[in-house]
Amino acid sequence: MTQAPVDTVAVNNKRLLVLGSTFAVGYTSMLISLNKAWYKEERTGFHWFNDNHEWKQLDKAGHFWSAFHQSRAGIDMLRWAGVPEKKAILYGGLTGIILQTPIEVFDGYQEDYGASVGDLVANTVGSAAVVAQELAWQDVRIMPKFSFHTTRYAEMRPNVLGSSLAEQALKDYNGQTYWLSVDVSAFLKEESRYPKWLNIAVGYGAQQMVYNDPEANKAAGLDHYRQYYLSPDLNLMHFKSRSKVWNTALYVLSIIKIPAPTLEYNRKNGLKMHALYF
């Protein structure tokens, strides 16, 4: 649903103060927490690490998805505070970069990791993607989404891929799928009869990744491979109402891909149909 420009709306100083104070406190708390978490062990000198070949780039898709929605939220919160439209888009669009960059800085001091240029690029592209759509269409027509299902690979290396469901959702790339859900109706003429609630989503995932290094996977007898998906999806933002609680719930849930019948392609099995894919 297209949002009307708010350039003519006066800035709500009270809301802007609440927003700025909350962000400052939250951001400071995040930096302190990250600093304590990252520096439990002895730190090394700041260094870079090239991890672009790892995990079939699912981790980069995660950075893109996270930065996109953080910037999306930043833009909408500035709108809520009455900030002029273009300023809300440009300043709010930096939110994903601002929130994600400290993670790379802390990684740069970890002996087993290092700051990743690939992660920084993915963060920047994610934030830029929402800014570009807002400037071009005053709306988000192509929504990055996420879905997850458990896999047997987490049991093979739980210290890395997660031992609990929550940890696996974050760490087991085998079960993660990242989507681009396209609001088809937004690209058609207003008189089109195409259902406005029906999106088409393309997804990306990968399997048999127990180790981050491709050669280590091969040594373990695993043949890691990419997966591509095509699926219908619900445009949840189409179901907005006058209820702020309902609309907020839709806004939050819109980052998740709704389970649906899905067509998959991969090099090992060719085409495969899933009656319901998570």
CSV table of C-alpha atoms in Angstrom, one decimal, residues 65 69 72 143-148 179 181 233-234 236 250-259:
chain,number,residue,atom,x,y,z
A,65,TRP,CA,17.7,-9.1,5.3
A,69,HIS,CA,14.4,-4.3,8.0
A,72,ARG,CA,12.8,0.1,7.1
A,143,MET,CA,10.1,-7.3,0.6
A,144,PRO,CA,13.0,-9.5,1.8
A,145,LYS,CA,11.6,-12.3,4.0
A,146,PHE,CA,12.9,-15.2,6.1
A,147,SER,CA,11.8,-18.8,6.8
A,148,PHE,CA,13.3,-21.6,8.8
A,179,TRP,CA,13.1,-14.6,0.0
A,181,SER,CA,8.5,-11.3,-2.0
A,233,ASP,CA,3.1,-15.4,-0.6
A,234,LEU,CA,0.7,-13.2,1.3
A,236,LEU,CA,0.2,-9.0,4.9
A,250,LEU,CA,1.2,-7.3,10.5
A,251,TYR,CA,4.3,-5.0,10.2
A,252,VAL,CA,6.4,-7.3,12.3
A,253,LEU,CA,5.1,-10.5,10.7
A,254,SER,CA,5.8,-9.1,7.2
A,255,ILE,CA,9.5,-10.0,7.6
A,256,ILE,CA,8.6,-13.7,7.6
A,257,LYS,CA,7.6,-15.8,4.6
A,258,ILE,CA,4.3,-17.6,5.2
A,259,PRO,CA,4.5,-21.4,4.6
